[in-house]
Coordinates of C-alpha atoms and ligand atoms in Angstrom, one line a residue:
X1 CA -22.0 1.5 35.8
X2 CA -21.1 0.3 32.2
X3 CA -23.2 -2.7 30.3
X4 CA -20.5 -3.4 27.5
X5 CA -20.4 -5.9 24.3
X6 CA -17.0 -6.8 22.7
X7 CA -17.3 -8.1 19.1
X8 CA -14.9 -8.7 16.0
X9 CA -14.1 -11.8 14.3
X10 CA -12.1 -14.4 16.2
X11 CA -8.9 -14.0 16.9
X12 CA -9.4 -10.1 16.8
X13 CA -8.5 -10.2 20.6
X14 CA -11.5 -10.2 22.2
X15 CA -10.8 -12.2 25.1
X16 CA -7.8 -10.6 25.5
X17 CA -9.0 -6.9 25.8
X18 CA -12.1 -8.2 27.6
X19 CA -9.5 -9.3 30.5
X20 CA -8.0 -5.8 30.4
X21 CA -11.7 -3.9 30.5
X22 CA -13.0 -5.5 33.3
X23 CA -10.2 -4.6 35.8
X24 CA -10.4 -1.4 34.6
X25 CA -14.0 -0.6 34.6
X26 CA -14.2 -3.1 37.2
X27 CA -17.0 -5.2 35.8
X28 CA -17.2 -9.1 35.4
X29 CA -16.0 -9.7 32.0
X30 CA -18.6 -12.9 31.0
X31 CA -17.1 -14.9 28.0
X32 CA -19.4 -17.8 26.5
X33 CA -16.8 -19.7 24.7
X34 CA -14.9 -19.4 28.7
X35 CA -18.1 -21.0 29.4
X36 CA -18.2 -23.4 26.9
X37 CA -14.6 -24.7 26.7
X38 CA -14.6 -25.0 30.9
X39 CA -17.7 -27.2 31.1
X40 CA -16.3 -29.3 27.7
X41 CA -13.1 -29.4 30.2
X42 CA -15.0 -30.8 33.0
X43 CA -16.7 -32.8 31.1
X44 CA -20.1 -31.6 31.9
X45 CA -23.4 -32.5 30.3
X46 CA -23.3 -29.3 28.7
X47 CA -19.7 -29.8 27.4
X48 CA -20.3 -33.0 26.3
X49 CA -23.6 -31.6 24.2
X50 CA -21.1 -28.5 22.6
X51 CA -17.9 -30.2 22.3
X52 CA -18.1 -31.6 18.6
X53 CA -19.5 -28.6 17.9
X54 CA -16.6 -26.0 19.1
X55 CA -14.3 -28.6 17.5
X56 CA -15.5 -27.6 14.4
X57 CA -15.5 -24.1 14.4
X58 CA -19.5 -24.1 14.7
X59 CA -21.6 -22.4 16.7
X60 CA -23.3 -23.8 19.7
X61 CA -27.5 -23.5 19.6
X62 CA -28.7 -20.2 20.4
X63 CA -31.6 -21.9 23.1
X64 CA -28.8 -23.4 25.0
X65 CA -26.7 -19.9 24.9
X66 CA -29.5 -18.2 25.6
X67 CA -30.1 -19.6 29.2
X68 CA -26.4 -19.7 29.6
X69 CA -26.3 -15.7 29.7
X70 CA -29.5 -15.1 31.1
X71 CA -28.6 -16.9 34.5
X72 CA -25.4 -15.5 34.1
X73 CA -26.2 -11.8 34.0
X74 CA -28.7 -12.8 37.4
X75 CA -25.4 -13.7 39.7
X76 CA -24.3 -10.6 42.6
X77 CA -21.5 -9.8 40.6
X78 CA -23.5 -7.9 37.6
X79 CA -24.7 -5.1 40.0
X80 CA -22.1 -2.9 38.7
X81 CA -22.4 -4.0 35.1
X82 CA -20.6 -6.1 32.7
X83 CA -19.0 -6.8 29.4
X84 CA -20.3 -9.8 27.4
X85 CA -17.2 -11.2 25.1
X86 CA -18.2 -13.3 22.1
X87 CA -22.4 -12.7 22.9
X88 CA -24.8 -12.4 21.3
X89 CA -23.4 -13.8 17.9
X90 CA -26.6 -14.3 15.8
X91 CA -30.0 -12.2 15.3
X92 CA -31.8 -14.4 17.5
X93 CA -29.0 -13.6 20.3
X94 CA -29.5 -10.2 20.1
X95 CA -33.4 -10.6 20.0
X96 CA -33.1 -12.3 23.2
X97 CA -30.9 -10.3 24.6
X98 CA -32.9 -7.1 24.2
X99 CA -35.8 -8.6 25.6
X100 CA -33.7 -9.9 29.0
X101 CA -32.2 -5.9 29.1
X102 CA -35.9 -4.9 28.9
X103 CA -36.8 -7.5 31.5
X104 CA -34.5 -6.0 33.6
X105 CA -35.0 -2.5 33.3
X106 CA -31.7 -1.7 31.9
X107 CA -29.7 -0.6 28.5
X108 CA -26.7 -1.2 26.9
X109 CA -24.3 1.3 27.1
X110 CA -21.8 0.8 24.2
X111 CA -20.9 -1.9 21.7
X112 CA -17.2 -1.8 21.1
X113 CA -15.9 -3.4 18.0
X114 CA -12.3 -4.7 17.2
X115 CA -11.4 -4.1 13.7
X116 CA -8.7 -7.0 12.5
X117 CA -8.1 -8.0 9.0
X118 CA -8.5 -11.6 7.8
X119 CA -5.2 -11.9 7.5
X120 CA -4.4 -11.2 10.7
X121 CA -6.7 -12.3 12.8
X122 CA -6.1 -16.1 11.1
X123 CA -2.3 -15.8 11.8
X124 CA -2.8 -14.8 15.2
X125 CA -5.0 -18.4 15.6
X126 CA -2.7 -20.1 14.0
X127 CA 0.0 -19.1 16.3
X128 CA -2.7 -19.4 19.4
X129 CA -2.9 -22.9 18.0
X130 CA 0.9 -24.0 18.2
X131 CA 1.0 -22.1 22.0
X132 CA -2.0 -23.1 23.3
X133 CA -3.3 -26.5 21.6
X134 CA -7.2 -25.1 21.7
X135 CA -9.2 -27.3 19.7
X136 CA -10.9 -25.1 17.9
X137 CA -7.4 -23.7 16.3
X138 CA -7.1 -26.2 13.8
X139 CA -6.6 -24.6 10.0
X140 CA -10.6 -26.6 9.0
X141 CA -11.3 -24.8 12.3
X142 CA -10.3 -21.5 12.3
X143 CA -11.5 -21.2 8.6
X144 CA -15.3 -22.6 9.6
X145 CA -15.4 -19.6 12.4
X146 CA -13.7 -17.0 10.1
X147 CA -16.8 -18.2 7.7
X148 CA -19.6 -18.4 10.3
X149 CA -18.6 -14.9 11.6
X150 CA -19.0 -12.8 8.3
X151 CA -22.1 -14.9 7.5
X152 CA -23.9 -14.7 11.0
X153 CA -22.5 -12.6 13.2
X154 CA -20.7 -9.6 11.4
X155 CA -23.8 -7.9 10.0
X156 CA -25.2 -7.9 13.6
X157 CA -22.9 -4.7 13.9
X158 CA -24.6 -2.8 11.8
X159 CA -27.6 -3.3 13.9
X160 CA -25.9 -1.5 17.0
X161 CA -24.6 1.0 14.2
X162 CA -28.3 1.7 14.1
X163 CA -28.8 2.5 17.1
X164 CA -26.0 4.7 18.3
X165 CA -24.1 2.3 20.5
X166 CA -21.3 0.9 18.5
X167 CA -17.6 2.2 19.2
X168 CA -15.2 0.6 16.3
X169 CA -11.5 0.2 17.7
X170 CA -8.8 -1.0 15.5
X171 CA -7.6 -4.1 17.0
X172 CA -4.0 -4.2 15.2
X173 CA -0.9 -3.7 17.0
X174 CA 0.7 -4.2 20.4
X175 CA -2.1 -5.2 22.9
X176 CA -1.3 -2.2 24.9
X177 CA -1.8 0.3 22.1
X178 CA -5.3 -1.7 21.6
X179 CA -6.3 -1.1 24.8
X180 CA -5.6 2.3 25.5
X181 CA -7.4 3.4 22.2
X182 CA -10.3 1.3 24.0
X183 CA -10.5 3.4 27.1
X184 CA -10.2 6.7 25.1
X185 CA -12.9 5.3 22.5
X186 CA -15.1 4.2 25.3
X187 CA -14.7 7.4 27.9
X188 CA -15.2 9.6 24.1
X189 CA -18.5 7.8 23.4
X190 CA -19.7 7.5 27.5
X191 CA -19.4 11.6 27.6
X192 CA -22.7 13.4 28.2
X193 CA -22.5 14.9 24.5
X194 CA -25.9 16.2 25.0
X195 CA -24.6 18.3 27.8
X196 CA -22.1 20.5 25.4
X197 CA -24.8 22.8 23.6
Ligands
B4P1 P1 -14.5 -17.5 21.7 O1 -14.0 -18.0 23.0 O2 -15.3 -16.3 21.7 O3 -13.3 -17.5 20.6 P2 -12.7 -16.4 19.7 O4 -13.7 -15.8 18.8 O5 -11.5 -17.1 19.0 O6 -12.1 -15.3 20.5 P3 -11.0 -15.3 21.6 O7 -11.5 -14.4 22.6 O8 -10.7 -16.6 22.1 O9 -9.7 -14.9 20.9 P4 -9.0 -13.5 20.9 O10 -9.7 -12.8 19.8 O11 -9.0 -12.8 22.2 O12 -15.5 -18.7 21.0 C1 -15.1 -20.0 20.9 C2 -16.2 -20.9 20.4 O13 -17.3 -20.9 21.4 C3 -17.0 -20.4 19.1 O14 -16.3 -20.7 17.9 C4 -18.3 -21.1 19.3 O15 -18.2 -22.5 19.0 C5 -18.6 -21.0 20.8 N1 -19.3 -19.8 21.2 C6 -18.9 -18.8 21.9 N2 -19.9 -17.9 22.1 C7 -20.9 -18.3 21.3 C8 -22.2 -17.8 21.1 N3 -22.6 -16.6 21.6 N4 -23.1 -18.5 20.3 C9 -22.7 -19.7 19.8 N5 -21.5 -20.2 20.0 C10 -20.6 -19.6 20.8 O16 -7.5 -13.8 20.7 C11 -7.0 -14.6 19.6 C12 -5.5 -14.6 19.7 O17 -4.9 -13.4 19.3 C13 -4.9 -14.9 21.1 O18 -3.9 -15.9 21.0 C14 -4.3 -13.6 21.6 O19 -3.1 -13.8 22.4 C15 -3.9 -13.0 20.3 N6 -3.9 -11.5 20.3 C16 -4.9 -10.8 20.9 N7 -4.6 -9.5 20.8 C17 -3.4 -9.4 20.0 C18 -2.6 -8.3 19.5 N8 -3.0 -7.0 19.7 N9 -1.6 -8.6 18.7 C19 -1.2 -9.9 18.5 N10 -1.9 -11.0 19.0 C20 -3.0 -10.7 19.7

């Protein structure tokens, strides 16, 4: 049973490690902008609504994400956990988050972190951008989300510092390397510590 976040700004690989977690740990890896960007796809009402949005490198309104996750974390496939990639991104995310964990009867288990310099992560997106063509990979873009992140969703991590649960993982090098210093991280922090004395 594991109930994971993945944070760091974007482009630090999130989705990409998510994919890699959730076969591991076997647990549905639940990413809101996968969410977003398939109903904007399909041309849903919901996609229409967060389209512009996305485009821009903003975020989408917490009341609308909130509901998203919520009946997300209700479906069969949750029983054995799962890893949220890219929520919650603002304070009121987490507040609502912690109350539908409480709701439930359950706790986080860890918060992993993926530590990418600015640099990086923005050359990474721009490359994303040539391969892939997403939308919100444009240079206004990717510099609106780079912005958004330290302002609203970065000091957020110091709140799970607080309490105990974040695991920081430098996200830099081959994506193997990053995900095998995941597991270990993760498996280090999951250990009954308390259990050693
Ligand atoms: P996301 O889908 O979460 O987009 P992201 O932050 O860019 O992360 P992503 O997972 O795609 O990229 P990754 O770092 O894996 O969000 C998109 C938008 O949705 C947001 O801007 C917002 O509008 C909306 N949204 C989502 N959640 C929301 C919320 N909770 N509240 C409000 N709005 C929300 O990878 C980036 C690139 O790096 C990839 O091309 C990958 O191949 C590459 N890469 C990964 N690891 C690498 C490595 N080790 N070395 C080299 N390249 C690597």
């Amino acid at each position: 049973m594991m109930r994971l976040l993945i944070m760091g700004p974007p482009g630090a690989g999130k989705g990409t490690q998510a994919k890699k977690i959730s076969e591991h740990y076997e647990i549905p890896a639940i990413s809101t902008g996968d969410i977003f960007r398939a109903n904007v796809s399909q041309g849903t009402p919901l996609g229409l609504k967060v389209k512009a949005i996305m485009a821009e490198g903003g975020y989408v309104g917490d009341d609308i994400t909130n509901e998203i996750v919520t009946d997300r974390l209700l479906e069969d496939d949750t029983d054995n956990g799962w890893l949220l990639d890219g929520y919650p991104r603002t304070l009121q995310q987490v507040e609502h988050l912690d109350t539908v964990l409480t709701d439930h009867g359950v706790h986080l288990d860890a918060v992993l972190c993926l530590v990418a310099d600015v640099d990086e992560v923005v050359a990474r997106l721009h490359k994303r951008a040539v391969e892939e063509g997403r939308e919100d990979d444009s240079p206004d873009a990717i510099r609106a989300r780079q912005e958004k992140y330290l302002l609203e969703t970065s000091p957020l991590i110091e709140t799970f510092r607080d309490r105990d649960l974040l695991v920081e993982v430098d996200g830099l090098g081959p994506v193997e390397e990053v995900t095998a210093r995941i597991f270990k991280a993760l498996d280090t922090h999951a250990a009954p510590q308390h259990d050693l004395s």
